[in-house]
Short mmCIF file of C-alpha atoms and ligand atoms in Angstrom, two decimals:
data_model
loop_
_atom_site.label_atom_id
_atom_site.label_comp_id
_atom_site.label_asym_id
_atom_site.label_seq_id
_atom_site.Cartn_x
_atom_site.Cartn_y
_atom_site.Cartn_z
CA UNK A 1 15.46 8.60 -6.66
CA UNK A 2 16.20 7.74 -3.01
CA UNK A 3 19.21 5.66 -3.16
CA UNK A 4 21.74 5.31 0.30
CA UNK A 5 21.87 6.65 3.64
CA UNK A 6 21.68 10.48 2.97
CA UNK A 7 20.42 12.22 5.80
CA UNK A 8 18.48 14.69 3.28
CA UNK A 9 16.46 11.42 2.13
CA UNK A 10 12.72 12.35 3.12
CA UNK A 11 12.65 9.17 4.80
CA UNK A 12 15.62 8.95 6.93
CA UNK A 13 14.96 9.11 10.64
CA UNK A 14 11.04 8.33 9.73
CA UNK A 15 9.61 5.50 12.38
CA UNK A 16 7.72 3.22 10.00
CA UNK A 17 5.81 0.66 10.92
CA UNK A 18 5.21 -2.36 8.02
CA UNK A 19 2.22 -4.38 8.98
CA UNK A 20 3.95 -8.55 8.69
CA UNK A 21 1.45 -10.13 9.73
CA UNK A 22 1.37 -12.12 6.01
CA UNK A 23 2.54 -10.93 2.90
CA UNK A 24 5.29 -8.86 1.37
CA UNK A 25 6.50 -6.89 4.45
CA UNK A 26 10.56 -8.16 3.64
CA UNK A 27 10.94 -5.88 0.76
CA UNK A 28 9.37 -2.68 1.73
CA UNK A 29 11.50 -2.85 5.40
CA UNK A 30 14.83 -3.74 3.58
CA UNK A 31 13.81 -0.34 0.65
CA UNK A 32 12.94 2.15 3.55
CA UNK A 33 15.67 0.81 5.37
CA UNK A 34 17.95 1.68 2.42
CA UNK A 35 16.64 5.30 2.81
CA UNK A 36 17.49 5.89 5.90
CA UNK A 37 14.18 5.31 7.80
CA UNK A 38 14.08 3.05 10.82
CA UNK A 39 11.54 0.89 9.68
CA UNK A 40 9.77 -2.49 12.44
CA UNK A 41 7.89 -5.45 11.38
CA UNK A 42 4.24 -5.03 13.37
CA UNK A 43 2.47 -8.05 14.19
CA UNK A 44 0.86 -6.81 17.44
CA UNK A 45 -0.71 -3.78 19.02
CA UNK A 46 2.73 -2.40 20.95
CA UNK A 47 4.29 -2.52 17.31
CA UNK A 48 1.53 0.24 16.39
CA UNK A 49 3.16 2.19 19.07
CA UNK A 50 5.23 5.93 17.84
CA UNK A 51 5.15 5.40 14.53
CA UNK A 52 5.02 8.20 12.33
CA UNK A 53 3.98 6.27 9.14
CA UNK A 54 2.43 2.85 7.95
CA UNK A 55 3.35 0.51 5.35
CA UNK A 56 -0.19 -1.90 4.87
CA UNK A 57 2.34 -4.58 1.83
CA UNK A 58 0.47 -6.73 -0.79
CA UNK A 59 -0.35 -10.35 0.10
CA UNK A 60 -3.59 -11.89 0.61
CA UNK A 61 -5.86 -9.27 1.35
CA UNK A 62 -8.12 -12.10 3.01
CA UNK A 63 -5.58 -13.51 5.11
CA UNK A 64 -4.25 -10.31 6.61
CA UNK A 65 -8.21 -9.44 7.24
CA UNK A 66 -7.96 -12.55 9.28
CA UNK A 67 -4.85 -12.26 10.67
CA UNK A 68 -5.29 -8.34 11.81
CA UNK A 69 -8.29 -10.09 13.71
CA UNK A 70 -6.28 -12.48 15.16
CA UNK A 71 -3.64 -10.05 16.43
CA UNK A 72 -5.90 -7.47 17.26
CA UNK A 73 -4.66 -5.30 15.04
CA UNK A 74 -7.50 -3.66 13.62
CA UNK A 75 -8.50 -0.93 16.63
CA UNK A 76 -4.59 0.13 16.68
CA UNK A 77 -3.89 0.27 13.46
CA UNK A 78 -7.46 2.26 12.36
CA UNK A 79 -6.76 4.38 15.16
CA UNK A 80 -3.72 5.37 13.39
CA UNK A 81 -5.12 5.65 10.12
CA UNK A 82 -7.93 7.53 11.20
CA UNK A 83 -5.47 10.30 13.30
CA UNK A 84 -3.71 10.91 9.96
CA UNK A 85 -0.92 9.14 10.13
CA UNK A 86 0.52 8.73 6.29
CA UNK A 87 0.57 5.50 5.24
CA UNK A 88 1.19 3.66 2.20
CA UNK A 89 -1.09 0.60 0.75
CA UNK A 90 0.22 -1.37 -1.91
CA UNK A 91 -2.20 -3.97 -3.89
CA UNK A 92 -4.11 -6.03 -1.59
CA UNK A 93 -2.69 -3.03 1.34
CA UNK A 94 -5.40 -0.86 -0.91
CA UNK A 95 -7.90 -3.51 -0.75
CA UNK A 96 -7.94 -3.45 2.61
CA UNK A 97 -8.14 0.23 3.05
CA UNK A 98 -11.18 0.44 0.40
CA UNK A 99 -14.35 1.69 1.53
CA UNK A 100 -16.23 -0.67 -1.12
CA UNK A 101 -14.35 -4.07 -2.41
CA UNK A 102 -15.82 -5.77 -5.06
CA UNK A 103 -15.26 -9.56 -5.53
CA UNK A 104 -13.95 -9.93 -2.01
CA UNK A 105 -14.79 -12.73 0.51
CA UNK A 106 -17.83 -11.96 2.83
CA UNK A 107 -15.63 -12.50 5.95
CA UNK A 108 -12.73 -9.49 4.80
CA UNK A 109 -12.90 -6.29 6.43
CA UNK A 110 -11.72 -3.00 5.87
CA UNK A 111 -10.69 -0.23 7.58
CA UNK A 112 -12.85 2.16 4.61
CA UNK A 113 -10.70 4.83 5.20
CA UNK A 114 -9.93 5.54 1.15
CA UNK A 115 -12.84 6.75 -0.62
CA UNK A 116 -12.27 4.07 -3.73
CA UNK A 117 -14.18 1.00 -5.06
CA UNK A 118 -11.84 -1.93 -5.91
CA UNK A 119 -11.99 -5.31 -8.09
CA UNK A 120 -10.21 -8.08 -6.12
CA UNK A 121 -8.11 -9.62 -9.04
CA UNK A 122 -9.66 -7.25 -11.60
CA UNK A 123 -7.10 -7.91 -14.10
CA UNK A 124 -8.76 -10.92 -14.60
CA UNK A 125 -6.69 -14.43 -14.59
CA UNK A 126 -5.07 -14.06 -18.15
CA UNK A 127 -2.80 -10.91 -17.15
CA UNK A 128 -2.28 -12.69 -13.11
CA UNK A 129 0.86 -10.35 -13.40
CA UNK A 130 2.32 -7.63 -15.68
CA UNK A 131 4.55 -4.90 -15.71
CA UNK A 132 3.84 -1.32 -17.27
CA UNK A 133 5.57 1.91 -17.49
CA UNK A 134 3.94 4.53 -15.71
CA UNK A 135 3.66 8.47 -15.68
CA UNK A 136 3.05 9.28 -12.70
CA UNK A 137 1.93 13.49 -11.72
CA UNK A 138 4.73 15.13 -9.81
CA UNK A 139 7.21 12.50 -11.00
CA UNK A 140 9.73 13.16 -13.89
CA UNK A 141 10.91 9.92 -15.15
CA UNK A 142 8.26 7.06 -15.57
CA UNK A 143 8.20 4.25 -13.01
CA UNK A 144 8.36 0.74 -13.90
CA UNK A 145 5.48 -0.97 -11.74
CA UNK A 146 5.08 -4.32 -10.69
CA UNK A 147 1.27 -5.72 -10.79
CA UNK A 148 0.33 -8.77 -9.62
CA UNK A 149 -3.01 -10.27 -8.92
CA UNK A 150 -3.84 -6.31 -8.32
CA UNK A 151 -7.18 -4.81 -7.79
CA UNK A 152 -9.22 -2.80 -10.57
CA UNK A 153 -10.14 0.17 -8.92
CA UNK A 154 -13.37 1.17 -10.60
CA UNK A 155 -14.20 4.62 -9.04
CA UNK A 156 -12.43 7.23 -6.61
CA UNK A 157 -14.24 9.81 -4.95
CA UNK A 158 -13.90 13.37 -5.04
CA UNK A 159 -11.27 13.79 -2.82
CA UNK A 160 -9.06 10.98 -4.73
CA UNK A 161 -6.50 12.45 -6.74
CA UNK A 162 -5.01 9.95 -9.61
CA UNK A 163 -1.80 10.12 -10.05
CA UNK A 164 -1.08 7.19 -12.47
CA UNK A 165 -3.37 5.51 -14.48
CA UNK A 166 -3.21 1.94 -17.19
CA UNK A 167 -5.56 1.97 -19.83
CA UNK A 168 -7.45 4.81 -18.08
CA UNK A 169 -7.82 3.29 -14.49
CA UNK A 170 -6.33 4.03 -11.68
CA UNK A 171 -3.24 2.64 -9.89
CA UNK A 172 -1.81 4.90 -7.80
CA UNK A 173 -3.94 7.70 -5.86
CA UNK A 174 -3.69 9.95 -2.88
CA UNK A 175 -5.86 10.93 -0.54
CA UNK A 176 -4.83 13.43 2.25
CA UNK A 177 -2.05 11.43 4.22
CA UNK A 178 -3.02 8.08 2.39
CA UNK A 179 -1.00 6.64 -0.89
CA UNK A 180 -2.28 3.33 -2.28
CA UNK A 181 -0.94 1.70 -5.32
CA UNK A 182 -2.92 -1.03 -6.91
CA UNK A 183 1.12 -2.59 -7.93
CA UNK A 184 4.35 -2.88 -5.98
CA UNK A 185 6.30 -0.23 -5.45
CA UNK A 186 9.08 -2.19 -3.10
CA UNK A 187 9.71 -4.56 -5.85
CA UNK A 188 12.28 -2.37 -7.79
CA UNK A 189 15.04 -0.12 -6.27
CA UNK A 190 13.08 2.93 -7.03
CA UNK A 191 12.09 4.23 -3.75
CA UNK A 192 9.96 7.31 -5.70
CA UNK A 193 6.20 6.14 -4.30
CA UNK A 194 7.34 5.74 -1.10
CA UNK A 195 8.78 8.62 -1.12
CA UNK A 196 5.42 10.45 -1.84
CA UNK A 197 4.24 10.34 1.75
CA UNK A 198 4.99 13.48 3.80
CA UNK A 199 6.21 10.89 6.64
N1 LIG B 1 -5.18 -10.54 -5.09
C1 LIG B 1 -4.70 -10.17 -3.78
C2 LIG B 1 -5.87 -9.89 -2.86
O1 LIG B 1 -6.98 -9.94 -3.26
C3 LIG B 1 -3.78 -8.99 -3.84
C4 LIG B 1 -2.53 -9.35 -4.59
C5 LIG B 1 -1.30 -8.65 -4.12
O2 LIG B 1 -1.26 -8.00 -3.07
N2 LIG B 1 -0.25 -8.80 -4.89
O3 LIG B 1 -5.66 -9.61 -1.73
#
């Protein structure tokens, strides 16, 4: 578990970019920031500029549709995405890198670049938010996750891999250079999923 600037941290010296343009950008600068990585706030195309990975935070995955429009932050960013370079999705971050959302607003786009279908809210109203234990593959010690408002996803393709499930669905998968977790991984001080990346 990443704790403290140790220079053999994965992440330290990584240039991260953490899309702010709403959402919950705050924590995941001030974790990767713990580890050592020198982690920016980007909110318009120059911020897209040398990074070597990409944090897309929960939110609104609506609003950030809108507001990646509004910014012009879609070409940059899918550029990026689509030259490999890792990035991280957490909850409405994997909505918006879904190639099929399910329950989403006509207008919301997607960059399609994770080979998932996703729920929007699929936990339905009466569990908004919940916490589980999870095992997750390559991990020793189980992570406590964070879910709120998250997406169901409801079927990965074949070049998915799962590697954490609740009640037999996934919530955290990989995919070449992309990690998405349908919870929160910068909501704890375990810095374990972010650490997954090869940044
Ligand atoms: N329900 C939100 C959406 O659809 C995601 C929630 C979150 O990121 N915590 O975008």
């Amino acid at each position: 578990m990443g704790t403290g600037l140790d220079t053999t941290e994965p992440l330290a010296g990584r240039k991260i970019g953490v899309v702010a343009v709403q959402g919950a950008a705050t924590p995941h600068l001030a974790m990767l920031r713990s580890v050592g990585a020198t982690a920016w706030a980007v909110r318009v195309p120059a911020d897209v500029d040398g990074v070597d990975g990409l944090v897309l935070p929960g939110g609104e995955s609506t609003t950030i549709s809108m507001m990646l429009e509004r910014n012009d932050l879609w070409g940059p960013l899918g550029e990026a995405i689509a030259d490999g370079v890792p990035t991280l999705a957490t909850c409405a971050g994997m909505i918006l890198l879904a190639n099929e959302v399910v329950d989403g607003r006509p207008d919301q786009r997607s960059f399609g670049a994770l080979d998932v279908t996703v729920r929007r809210n699929g936990y339905g109203r009466q569990v908004d938010s919940f916490e589980a234990d999870l095992d997750v593959t390559g991990l020793g010690e189980p992570l406590r996750a964070v879910f709120i408002r998250a997406p169901v996803v409801e079927r990965v393709g074949p070049d998915v891999e799962v590697l954490a499930e609740v009640d037999g669905g996934p919530v955290l998968c990989r995919q070449g250079p992309i990690v998405a977790s349908a919870f929160h991984p910068e909501l704890s001080d375990d810095t374990r999923v972010h650490e997954l990346l090869s940044w």
